[in-house]
Coordinates of C-alpha atoms in Angstrom, one line a residue:
M12 CA -9.5 -13.0 28.0
A13 CA -10.6 -15.7 25.6
T14 CA -9.2 -15.8 22.0
I15 CA -12.0 -14.7 19.7
L16 CA -10.1 -14.6 16.4
S17 CA -7.0 -16.2 15.2
T18 CA -5.0 -17.0 12.0
E19 CA -2.8 -19.9 11.3
A20 CA 0.0 -19.9 8.7
L21 CA -1.9 -17.3 6.7
S22 CA -0.3 -16.4 3.3
K23 CA -1.3 -14.1 0.5
A24 CA 0.5 -12.8 -2.6
H25 CA -0.5 -10.6 -5.6
G26 CA 1.4 -12.2 -8.5
P27 CA 5.1 -12.2 -7.6
L28 CA 4.5 -9.7 -4.7
V29 CA 4.2 -11.6 -1.4
L30 CA 2.1 -9.5 1.0
F31 CA 2.5 -11.8 4.0
E32 CA 3.5 -15.4 4.7
N33 CA 2.8 -17.9 7.5
A34 CA 1.0 -15.3 9.6
T35 CA 0.0 -17.0 12.9
L36 CA -1.8 -14.6 15.2
S37 CA -4.4 -14.6 17.9
F38 CA -6.6 -11.8 19.2
A39 CA -8.6 -11.6 22.5
E40 CA -12.2 -10.3 22.6
G41 CA -11.2 -7.0 24.2
D42 CA -8.0 -6.3 22.3
K43 CA -7.8 -2.8 20.7
I44 CA -5.3 -3.1 17.9
G45 CA -3.7 -0.5 15.6
L46 CA -2.6 -2.1 12.3
I47 CA 0.3 -0.1 10.7
G48 CA 2.5 -0.6 7.7
R49 CA 3.6 1.0 4.4
N50 CA 1.2 1.7 1.5
G51 CA 0.7 -1.5 -0.4
A52 CA 2.0 -3.7 2.4
G53 CA -1.3 -5.7 2.5
K54 CA -3.1 -4.2 5.5
S55 CA -6.5 -3.9 3.8
T56 CA -6.1 -7.3 2.2
F57 CA -5.5 -8.8 5.6
L58 CA -8.7 -7.2 7.0
N59 CA -10.6 -8.5 4.0
I60 CA -9.4 -12.0 4.6
V61 CA -10.2 -11.9 8.3
A62 CA -13.6 -10.6 7.5
G63 CA -14.2 -13.4 5.0
L64 CA -14.4 -11.1 2.0
E65 CA -11.3 -12.4 0.3
E66 CA -9.6 -15.8 0.2
A67 CA -6.0 -16.4 1.4
D68 CA -3.6 -18.4 -0.7
R69 CA -2.8 -20.7 2.2
G70 CA -3.6 -21.0 5.9
M71 CA -6.8 -20.5 7.8
V72 CA -8.8 -18.0 9.9
S73 CA -10.6 -19.3 13.0
R74 CA -13.5 -17.4 14.5
H75 CA -15.0 -18.1 17.9
P76 CA -18.7 -19.0 17.8
N77 CA -19.5 -15.9 19.9
L78 CA -17.7 -13.6 17.5
R79 CA -20.0 -10.9 15.9
M80 CA -17.7 -9.1 13.5
G81 CA -18.4 -5.6 12.1
F82 CA -16.3 -4.4 9.1
L83 CA -16.0 -0.8 8.1
K84 CA -14.8 -0.9 4.5
Q85 CA -13.0 1.8 2.5
L86 CA -15.4 1.5 -0.4
D87 CA -19.0 2.6 -0.2
D88 CA -22.0 0.3 -0.8
F89 CA -24.8 2.9 -0.8
E90 CA -27.6 2.5 -3.3
P91 CA -28.2 5.6 -5.5
E92 CA -31.5 6.8 -4.1
E93 CA -31.0 5.4 -0.6
T94 CA -31.8 7.5 2.5
V95 CA -29.8 7.3 5.7
L96 CA -32.5 5.4 7.6
G97 CA -33.1 3.1 4.6
F98 CA -29.4 2.2 4.5
L99 CA -29.2 1.6 8.2
Q100 CA -32.2 -0.8 8.1
R101 CA -30.9 -2.6 5.0
Q102 CA -27.5 -3.2 6.5
S103 CA -28.7 -4.3 10.0
G104 CA -32.2 -5.6 9.5
K105 CA -33.2 -3.7 12.7
P106 CA -36.4 -1.5 13.2
D107 CA -36.3 2.2 12.5
W108 CA -36.4 3.2 16.2
F109 CA -33.3 1.1 17.0
C110 CA -31.4 2.5 14.0
G111 CA -32.4 6.0 14.9
K112 CA -31.1 5.5 18.5
I113 CA -27.7 4.3 17.3
A114 CA -27.5 7.0 14.6
S115 CA -28.1 9.8 17.1
Q116 CA -24.7 9.0 18.6
F117 CA -23.2 10.5 15.5
E118 CA -25.6 13.5 15.3
L119 CA -27.8 11.7 12.6
K120 CA -31.2 12.8 14.0
K121 CA -34.7 13.7 12.7
E122 CA -34.6 15.2 9.2
R123 CA -31.1 13.9 8.5
L124 CA -32.4 10.3 8.7
A125 CA -34.6 11.0 5.6
V126 CA -31.8 12.6 3.5
K127 CA -30.3 10.8 0.5
I128 CA -26.9 9.6 1.4
S129 CA -25.6 10.7 -2.0
S130 CA -26.2 14.3 -1.1
L131 CA -24.1 14.1 2.0
S132 CA -20.4 15.1 2.3
G133 CA -17.7 12.4 2.8
G134 CA -17.6 13.0 6.5
W135 CA -21.3 12.6 7.0
Q136 CA -21.3 9.5 4.8
M137 CA -18.6 8.1 7.1
R138 CA -20.9 8.8 10.1
V139 CA -23.7 6.8 8.4
K140 CA -21.3 3.9 7.8
L141 CA -20.2 3.9 11.4
A142 CA -23.8 4.0 12.6
A143 CA -24.7 1.1 10.2
L144 CA -21.8 -0.9 11.7
L145 CA -23.0 -0.4 15.3
C146 CA -26.6 -1.3 14.4
Q147 CA -25.4 -4.8 13.7
E148 CA -24.3 -5.0 17.4
P149 CA -20.8 -6.4 16.8
N150 CA -18.3 -7.4 19.5
F151 CA -15.2 -7.0 17.3
L152 CA -14.7 -4.3 14.8
L153 CA -12.5 -4.1 11.7
L154 CA -12.0 -0.4 10.7
D155 CA -10.1 0.4 7.5
E156 CA -9.0 4.1 7.5
P157 CA -12.1 5.2 9.5
T158 CA -10.8 8.8 9.9
N159 CA -10.6 9.5 6.2
F160 CA -12.8 12.5 5.4
L161 CA -14.0 12.7 9.0
D162 CA -14.0 16.2 10.4
L163 CA -12.4 16.8 13.8
N164 CA -15.8 16.8 15.7
T165 CA -16.6 13.4 14.3
Q166 CA -13.1 12.1 15.0
L167 CA -13.5 13.1 18.6
L168 CA -16.9 11.3 18.8
L169 CA -15.3 8.2 17.2
E170 CA -12.4 8.3 19.6
A171 CA -14.6 8.6 22.6
F172 CA -16.8 5.7 21.4
L173 CA -13.8 3.5 20.7
R174 CA -12.2 4.2 24.1
D175 CA -15.4 3.2 25.9
Y176 CA -16.2 0.3 23.5
H177 CA -16.4 -2.9 25.5
G178 CA -15.6 -5.2 22.5
G179 CA -12.3 -5.4 20.6
F180 CA -11.3 -3.8 17.3
M181 CA -8.5 -3.7 14.7
I182 CA -7.9 -0.3 13.0
V183 CA -5.9 0.5 9.9
S184 CA -4.9 4.2 10.2
H185 CA -2.0 6.5 9.2
D186 CA -2.8 9.0 12.0
R187 CA -0.5 8.3 14.9
E188 CA -2.4 10.5 17.3
F189 CA -5.7 8.7 16.6
L190 CA -4.0 5.3 17.1
S191 CA -2.4 6.5 20.4
N192 CA -5.7 7.7 21.7
T193 CA -7.6 4.5 20.9
C194 CA -5.4 1.4 20.7
T195 CA -3.6 -0.6 23.4
H196 CA -1.9 -3.1 21.0
T197 CA 0.1 -2.5 17.9
L198 CA 0.3 -4.9 14.9
E199 CA 2.8 -4.0 12.2
L200 CA 3.0 -5.6 8.7
E201 CA 6.5 -5.2 7.3
H202 CA 8.7 -7.3 5.0
G203 CA 5.8 -9.8 4.6
S204 CA 5.5 -10.7 8.3
F205 CA 3.5 -9.4 11.3
T206 CA 4.7 -8.2 14.7
L207 CA 2.1 -8.1 17.4
F208 CA 3.2 -5.9 20.3
P209 CA 1.3 -5.6 23.6
G210 CA 1.5 -1.8 23.9
D211 CA 0.5 1.4 22.1
I212 CA 2.1 2.7 19.0
E213 CA 4.5 5.1 20.8
T214 CA 5.8 2.3 23.0
Y215 CA 6.1 0.0 20.0
L216 CA 8.1 2.4 17.9
A217 CA 10.5 3.1 20.8
Y218 CA 10.8 -0.7 21.3
K219 CA 11.5 -1.1 17.6
E220 CA 14.3 1.4 17.6
E221 CA 15.8 -0.2 20.7
Q222 CA 15.7 -3.6 18.9
L223 CA 17.5 -2.3 15.9
A224 CA 20.1 -0.6 18.0
F225 CA 20.6 -3.8 19.9
K226 CA 21.0 -5.9 16.8
I227 CA 23.5 -3.5 15.3
K228 CA 25.6 -3.4 18.5
Y229 CA 25.4 -7.2 18.9
N230 CA 26.5 -7.8 15.3
Q231 CA 29.4 -5.4 15.7
K232 CA 30.5 -7.3 18.8
I233 CA 30.3 -10.7 17.0
T234 CA 32.2 -9.3 14.0
T235 CA 35.0 -8.0 16.3
E236 CA 35.2 -11.4 18.0
K237 CA 35.3 -13.2 14.7
N238 CA 38.1 -11.0 13.4
K239 CA 40.1 -11.7 16.6
L240 CA 39.7 -15.5 16.1
L241 CA 40.5 -15.2 12.4
S242 CA 43.6 -13.2 13.2
F243 CA 44.8 -16.0 15.6
V244 CA 44.1 -18.7 13.0
E245 CA 46.0 -16.8 10.2
R246 CA 48.9 -16.2 12.6
F247 CA 49.3 -19.6 14.2
G248 CA 47.4 -22.0 12.0
A249 CA 50.6 -23.2 10.2
K250 CA 52.5 -23.9 13.5
A251 CA 52.2 -27.5 14.7
S252 CA 52.2 -26.5 18.4
K253 CA 49.3 -24.2 17.8
A254 CA 47.3 -26.3 15.3
S255 CA 44.8 -27.7 17.7
Q256 CA 44.1 -24.2 19.2
A257 CA 43.7 -22.8 15.7
Q258 CA 41.1 -25.6 14.9
S259 CA 39.4 -24.8 18.2
K260 CA 39.2 -21.1 17.2
L261 CA 37.7 -22.0 13.8
K262 CA 35.0 -24.0 15.6
Q263 CA 34.3 -21.0 17.8
M264 CA 34.0 -18.8 14.7
R265 CA 31.4 -21.1 13.1
K266 CA 29.3 -20.9 16.3
L267 CA 29.3 -17.1 16.3
K268 CA 26.2 -16.0 14.4
T269 CA 25.1 -12.5 13.7
I270 CA 21.4 -11.5 14.0
E271 CA 19.7 -11.1 10.6
I272 CA 18.8 -7.5 10.0
K273 CA 16.3 -7.4 7.2
H274 CA 16.8 -4.8 4.5
R275 CA 15.5 -1.6 6.1
L276 CA 12.7 0.1 4.3
K277 CA 13.7 3.3 2.5
T278 CA 13.0 6.3 4.8
V279 CA 11.0 9.3 3.5
R280 CA 13.0 12.4 4.1
I281 CA 11.5 15.4 2.4
V282 CA 13.5 18.6 1.7
I283 CA 11.5 21.5 0.1
P284 CA 13.5 24.1 -1.9
K285 CA 13.7 27.4 0.0
V286 CA 12.0 30.5 -1.3
D287 CA 13.2 34.1 -1.1
P288 CA 12.3 35.5 2.3
R289 CA 10.2 38.6 2.2
K290 CA 8.4 40.2 5.2
T291 CA 5.1 41.0 3.7
F292 CA 1.6 39.5 3.4
A293 CA 0.9 36.5 1.2
V294 CA -2.9 37.0 0.8
K295 CA -5.6 39.1 2.4
A296 CA -9.4 39.1 2.2
S297 CA -12.1 41.7 3.0
H298 CA -15.8 41.0 3.2
L299 CA -15.3 37.9 1.1
S300 CA -18.3 35.7 0.3
I301 CA -17.8 32.1 -1.0
G302 CA -19.9 29.4 -2.5
Y303 CA -20.6 27.4 -5.6
G304 CA -23.5 27.5 -8.1
D305 CA -26.4 29.4 -6.4
K306 CA -25.3 28.3 -2.9
L307 CA -23.7 30.7 -0.5
I308 CA -21.5 28.9 2.0
A309 CA -19.8 31.7 4.0
S310 CA -19.7 35.5 4.0
D311 CA -18.0 38.5 5.5
I312 CA -14.7 36.7 5.6
D313 CA -11.8 39.0 6.7
F314 CA -8.2 37.8 7.2
E315 CA -4.6 38.6 6.4
I316 CA -2.0 35.8 6.1
D317 CA 1.7 36.7 6.3
R318 CA 4.4 35.1 4.3
G319 CA 5.9 32.1 6.2
Q320 CA 2.8 31.3 8.2
K321 CA 1.3 27.8 8.3
V322 CA -2.4 28.2 8.4
A323 CA -4.8 25.3 9.1
L324 CA -8.4 25.8 7.9
L325 CA -10.6 23.9 10.4
G326 CA -14.3 23.3 10.8
Q327 CA -17.0 20.7 10.2
N328 CA -17.4 19.0 6.9
G329 CA -19.5 21.2 4.6
A330 CA -18.7 24.3 6.5
G331 CA -16.7 25.7 3.6
K332 CA -13.0 24.9 4.2
S333 CA -12.4 23.4 0.7
T334 CA -14.6 26.1 -0.9
L335 CA -12.4 28.8 0.6
L336 CA -9.3 27.1 -0.5
K337 CA -10.7 26.6 -4.1
T338 CA -11.7 30.3 -4.2
L339 CA -8.2 31.4 -3.1
A340 CA -6.7 29.1 -5.8
G341 CA -9.0 30.6 -8.5
V342 CA -10.8 27.3 -9.1
L343 CA -14.1 28.9 -7.9
E344 CA -15.3 32.4 -8.4
K345 CA -15.9 34.5 -5.3
K346 CA -19.5 35.5 -4.6
D347 CA -18.7 38.9 -3.2
G348 CA -16.1 41.0 -1.5
T349 CA -12.4 40.9 -2.4
Y350 CA -9.2 38.9 -1.9
A351 CA -5.8 39.7 -3.2
W352 CA -2.5 37.8 -3.4
N353 CA 0.8 39.7 -3.1
N354 CA 1.8 40.5 -6.6
R355 CA 5.1 38.7 -6.3
T356 CA 3.5 35.5 -4.9
V357 CA 3.5 32.2 -6.7
F358 CA 1.2 29.6 -5.4
T359 CA 0.3 26.0 -6.3
Y360 CA -2.9 24.1 -5.4
Y361 CA -3.3 20.4 -4.4
D362 CA -6.7 18.9 -3.8
Q363 CA -8.1 15.5 -3.0
H364 CA -8.3 14.6 -6.7
T365 CA -4.9 15.9 -8.0
A366 CA -3.3 12.4 -7.8
E367 CA -6.2 10.8 -9.7
K368 CA -5.8 13.3 -12.6
L369 CA -2.2 12.3 -13.4
H370 CA -1.9 11.0 -17.0
P371 CA -1.5 7.2 -16.7
Q372 CA 0.7 6.9 -19.8
E373 CA 3.2 9.5 -18.7
T374 CA 6.5 8.3 -17.0
I375 CA 7.5 9.5 -13.5
G376 CA 10.6 11.1 -14.9
N377 CA 8.7 13.1 -17.6
F378 CA 6.1 14.3 -15.0
L379 CA 8.8 15.5 -12.6
T380 CA 10.8 17.2 -15.4
R381 CA 7.7 19.1 -16.6
H382 CA 7.2 20.5 -13.1
L383 CA 10.8 21.4 -12.4
A384 CA 11.2 25.2 -11.8
V385 CA 13.5 26.8 -14.3
D386 CA 16.0 28.0 -11.7
L387 CA 16.4 24.5 -10.2
E388 CA 19.2 22.1 -11.2
P389 CA 18.4 18.5 -12.4
E390 CA 20.0 17.3 -9.3
V391 CA 17.1 18.7 -7.3
L392 CA 14.7 16.6 -9.4
M393 CA 16.7 13.4 -8.5
R394 CA 16.8 14.4 -4.9
M395 CA 13.1 15.2 -4.7
A396 CA 12.3 11.8 -6.4
G397 CA 14.4 10.1 -3.8
N398 CA 12.7 12.0 -1.0
F399 CA 9.4 10.5 -2.1
L400 CA 10.9 7.0 -2.5
F401 CA 11.3 6.9 -6.3
T402 CA 14.6 5.4 -7.5
K403 CA 16.5 6.3 -10.6
E404 CA 15.1 3.1 -12.2
D405 CA 11.5 4.2 -11.3
L406 CA 11.8 7.3 -13.5
D407 CA 11.0 5.2 -16.6
K408 CA 7.9 3.6 -15.0
M409 CA 4.5 4.6 -16.3
I410 CA 2.1 6.3 -13.8
A411 CA -0.5 3.7 -14.6
L412 CA 1.5 1.2 -12.6
L413 CA 1.6 3.2 -9.4
S414 CA -0.6 2.6 -6.4
G415 CA -2.8 5.3 -4.9
G416 CA -0.2 6.2 -2.3
E417 CA 2.5 6.3 -4.9
R418 CA 0.5 8.7 -7.1
S419 CA -0.1 11.0 -4.2
R420 CA 3.6 11.1 -3.4
L421 CA 4.4 11.8 -7.1
A422 CA 1.8 14.6 -7.3
L423 CA 3.2 16.2 -4.1
A424 CA 6.8 15.9 -5.4
G425 CA 5.7 17.7 -8.7
I426 CA 4.1 20.5 -6.8
L427 CA 7.2 21.1 -4.6
L428 CA 9.5 21.1 -7.6
Q429 CA 7.6 24.2 -8.9
K430 CA 9.2 26.1 -6.1
P431 CA 6.1 28.0 -5.1
D432 CA 6.0 30.7 -2.4
V433 CA 2.6 29.4 -1.1
L434 CA 1.2 25.9 -1.0
L435 CA -2.6 25.5 -0.9
L436 CA -3.2 21.9 0.2
D437 CA -6.6 20.2 0.5
E438 CA -6.3 16.9 2.3
P439 CA -2.7 16.2 1.2
T440 CA -2.3 13.2 3.6
N441 CA -5.0 11.0 2.1
H442 CA -3.5 7.7 0.8
L443 CA -0.2 8.4 2.4
D444 CA 1.3 6.0 5.0
L445 CA 2.1 7.1 8.5
E446 CA 5.8 7.7 7.8
T447 CA 5.2 9.9 4.7
V448 CA 2.5 11.9 6.6
E449 CA 5.0 12.7 9.4
A450 CA 7.9 13.4 7.0
L451 CA 5.7 15.8 4.9
G452 CA 4.5 17.5 8.1
T453 CA 8.1 18.0 9.4
A454 CA 9.3 19.3 6.0
L455 CA 6.5 21.8 5.8
K456 CA 7.1 22.9 9.3
N457 CA 10.8 23.6 8.5
W458 CA 10.1 25.2 5.2
N459 CA 10.2 29.0 5.0
G460 CA 7.3 29.4 2.6
T461 CA 3.6 29.8 3.4
V462 CA 1.1 26.9 3.7
I463 CA -2.7 27.2 3.8
F464 CA -4.2 23.7 4.2
V465 CA -7.2 21.6 5.1
S466 CA -6.5 18.2 6.8
H467 CA -8.3 15.7 8.9
S468 CA -5.1 14.2 10.2
R469 CA -4.5 15.4 13.7
T470 CA -0.9 14.3 13.6
F471 CA -0.3 16.4 10.5
V472 CA -2.1 19.5 11.7
N473 CA -0.2 19.3 15.0
L474 CA 3.1 19.2 13.2
V475 CA 2.5 22.0 10.7
A476 CA 0.0 24.6 12.0
T477 CA 1.2 27.9 13.5
R478 CA -2.2 29.6 13.1
I479 CA -5.8 28.4 13.0
L480 CA -8.7 29.8 11.0
E481 CA -12.1 28.1 11.7
V482 CA -15.0 28.2 9.3
R483 CA -18.3 27.8 11.3
E484 CA -21.9 28.6 10.6
G485 CA -21.1 30.7 7.5
K486 CA -18.4 32.8 9.2
L487 CA -14.6 32.7 9.6
R488 CA -12.9 33.4 12.9
V489 CA -9.3 33.4 14.0
F490 CA -8.7 31.0 16.8
P491 CA -6.3 32.6 19.3
G492 CA -4.8 29.5 20.7
T493 CA -2.8 26.4 19.7
Y494 CA -4.2 23.4 17.9
E495 CA -4.3 21.3 21.1
E496 CA -6.3 24.1 22.7
Y497 CA -8.7 24.1 19.8
V498 CA -9.1 20.3 20.1
Y499 CA -9.8 20.7 23.8
Q500 CA -12.4 23.4 23.1
L501 CA -14.2 21.1 20.7
Q502 CA -14.1 18.2 23.3
Q503 CA -15.8 20.6 25.8
E504 CA -18.4 21.5 23.3
E505 CA -19.2 17.9 22.5
G506 CA -19.1 16.9 26.2
L507 CA -16.0 14.8 25.6
A508 CA -13.4 16.7 27.6
D509 CA -11.2 14.4 29.6
E510 CA -12.6 14.1 33.1
K511 CA -9.1 13.5 34.5
V512 CA -8.1 17.0 33.6
E513 CA -11.0 18.3 35.8
I514 CA -10.0 16.0 38.7
E515 CA -6.4 17.0 38.5
E516 CA -7.3 20.7 38.6
E517 CA -9.5 20.1 41.7
S518 CA -7.5 20.8 44.8
P519 CA -7.4 17.9 47.3
T520 CA -8.2 20.3 50.1
S521 CA -11.6 21.1 48.4
M522 CA -12.7 17.4 48.7
S523 CA -15.0 16.4 51.4
K524 CA -13.8 13.8 53.9
A525 CA -15.9 11.1 52.3
Q526 CA -14.6 12.0 48.8
R527 CA -11.0 12.0 50.1
H528 CA -11.5 8.6 51.7
E529 CA -13.0 7.1 48.5
K530 CA -10.1 8.5 46.5
Q531 CA -7.5 7.0 48.9
K532 CA -9.2 3.6 48.5
E533 CA -9.1 3.9 44.7
L534 CA -5.4 4.9 44.7
K535 CA -4.5 2.0 47.0
R536 CA -6.3 -0.5 44.8
A537 CA -4.5 0.9 41.8
I538 CA -1.1 0.8 43.6
I539 CA -1.6 -2.9 44.5
K540 CA -2.5 -3.7 40.9
V541 CA 0.6 -2.0 39.6
E542 CA 2.8 -3.7 42.3
K543 CA 1.5 -7.1 41.2
E544 CA 2.2 -6.3 37.6
L545 CA 5.7 -5.1 38.5
D546 CA 6.4 -8.3 40.4
R547 CA 5.3 -10.4 37.5
L548 CA 7.4 -8.4 35.0
E549 CA 10.5 -8.5 37.4
E550 CA 10.0 -12.3 37.9
E551 CA 9.9 -12.8 34.2
R552 CA 13.0 -10.7 33.6
T553 CA 14.9 -12.5 36.4
G554 CA 14.0 -15.8 34.7
L555 CA 15.2 -14.7 31.4
M556 CA 18.5 -13.3 32.8
K557 CA 19.1 -16.6 34.5
L558 CA 18.8 -18.4 31.2
F559 CA 21.2 -15.9 29.6
T560 CA 23.7 -16.6 32.4
Q561 CA 23.4 -20.4 32.2
D562 CA 23.9 -20.4 28.4
P563 CA 25.7 -17.2 27.4
M564 CA 27.0 -18.6 24.0
T565 CA 23.6 -19.4 22.6
F566 CA 21.6 -16.6 21.1
D567 CA 17.9 -16.9 21.2
L568 CA 16.2 -14.2 19.2
E569 CA 12.7 -14.7 20.8
R570 CA 14.2 -14.6 24.3
T571 CA 16.1 -11.4 23.5
R572 CA 12.9 -9.8 22.1
K573 CA 11.0 -10.7 25.3
L574 CA 13.8 -9.2 27.5
T575 CA 13.9 -6.0 25.4
M576 CA 10.2 -5.7 25.7
L577 CA 10.4 -6.2 29.5
E578 CA 13.1 -3.5 29.8
T579 CA 10.6 -1.1 28.1
M580 CA 7.5 -2.1 30.1
I581 CA 9.1 -2.2 33.6
P582 CA 10.1 1.6 33.7
H583 CA 6.6 2.5 32.5
A584 CA 5.1 0.5 35.4
E585 CA 7.6 2.0 37.9
S586 CA 6.7 5.5 36.7
E587 CA 3.0 4.8 37.2
W588 CA 3.7 3.4 40.7
N589 CA 5.6 6.6 41.6
R590 CA 2.8 8.8 40.3
L591 CA 0.1 6.9 42.3
T592 CA 2.1 6.7 45.6
E593 CA 2.9 10.5 45.3
E594 CA -0.8 11.3 44.8
L595 CA -1.7 9.1 47.8
T596 CA 1.0 10.7 50.0
N597 CA -0.4 14.1 49.2
L598 CA -3.9 13.0 50.2
D599 CA -2.7 11.4 53.4
Q600 CA -1.0 14.7 54.5
I601 CA -4.2 16.7 54.3

């Protein structure tokens, strides 16, 4: 495919902080790229520069004449009294019938087109922004955190759209599952430089671990060899008969170079203080009605949540998930019915705005000290600070100096230090990077306390939830299955269920002769394609191995990277070939 977008020696810094330097990258028109990196690494800045909304310090961005770029920004640009249709027309310059057709893909139909955008929830506003983007008929999309505030239904619609999208896109997201389901390439920004990998995020992360292990092993080997040579020089360097050999060994030592391993980023490892185990309920509700102001959101809510359960509140935006959580936290008054916490239960509540409410002039250390439970030692505070990547030196830093992601981490650390029995969490993963999301999810999963939470991060819900309550059409129901089963049910309801599942469940014996013949041809074509790809990969690996054999003493980092990548890709191709040939064999035997 033709290169549609490229950067050359692109560099950007914010004061003394270098975000990236000498970034030279190229993207083809059909590339589907997931951009990952820590909070504050410069991902959004890079998208802004590529989109032409921000200037780089040095370097250039080249755009193909046929490029029609669409950019979904984090910040809203709605006008105060603007309707959905008015915004779509203003953004695209297209007629109302065209805008309405595009908007219908996101369930923005009829009366919803005339609604003021300011009255919509965050999830529906995101649908409007996505529709406006598509109305411009782009062939390459830039999406900055598109799943923030999207309910699961809309995420599934967006995933299906992106999978079938004929153009290319680059997505910044901290939800690994969303990236796995939509992207075929991975771009990581780390230590001020980019790595573009021709594979999905799971393959890339495995490759990255292999690379690190290889470098460590190689450096250990080089160090051992150097020590042997040094020992020889120290032992025989003074002897005239061995002087020439000692000089030769010194020359060998100078040629032996270790591979630079850049300072590894601190790893988030969260440990939550255990609570006293008690086999009893945490909270129960009977005929509970919830809402705010004069508005009733849901009624006749009945449930009982046992201590130690991890309960995900799911449902469309506006259904009442956050309202239920606020009611249980005592932030909102119940409308009717009853709910009761176990009288020995201590809970804490975290919502989407908790991090924004932190006092900017307070220090990190003072904030954490205020929240430390009376029965916890000061060492626990230091450990918790370290868990969330705050060093001892950071404790004197003012909160005003923290980024959005750092404030979220600090707020969560403060809540965990209170040693509650129950955590009520409303969108705790917003503004957190991928690693922190997964570390928090793992910690909550292993914690013996109770968690009742709302989250739009599928990775996080998958990690944590042991039970699912769904708020839908003013009622609450207990979903009897797993989160994966819940997702599949929604896919079926939206008409997005994977067709491959249905095909696999269909017995080959139930196919007609014509269907079986067509399937055989399809499989043979796929096998030939995989065989050609395997031949190409094997040929490239053989060529690289030949170079290593011819010149074993010279270490070429780029050559080694290519070989490691091939060692990852070839088994995947072989596995796919085995699957296809087995399926063809089964068909041939019918």
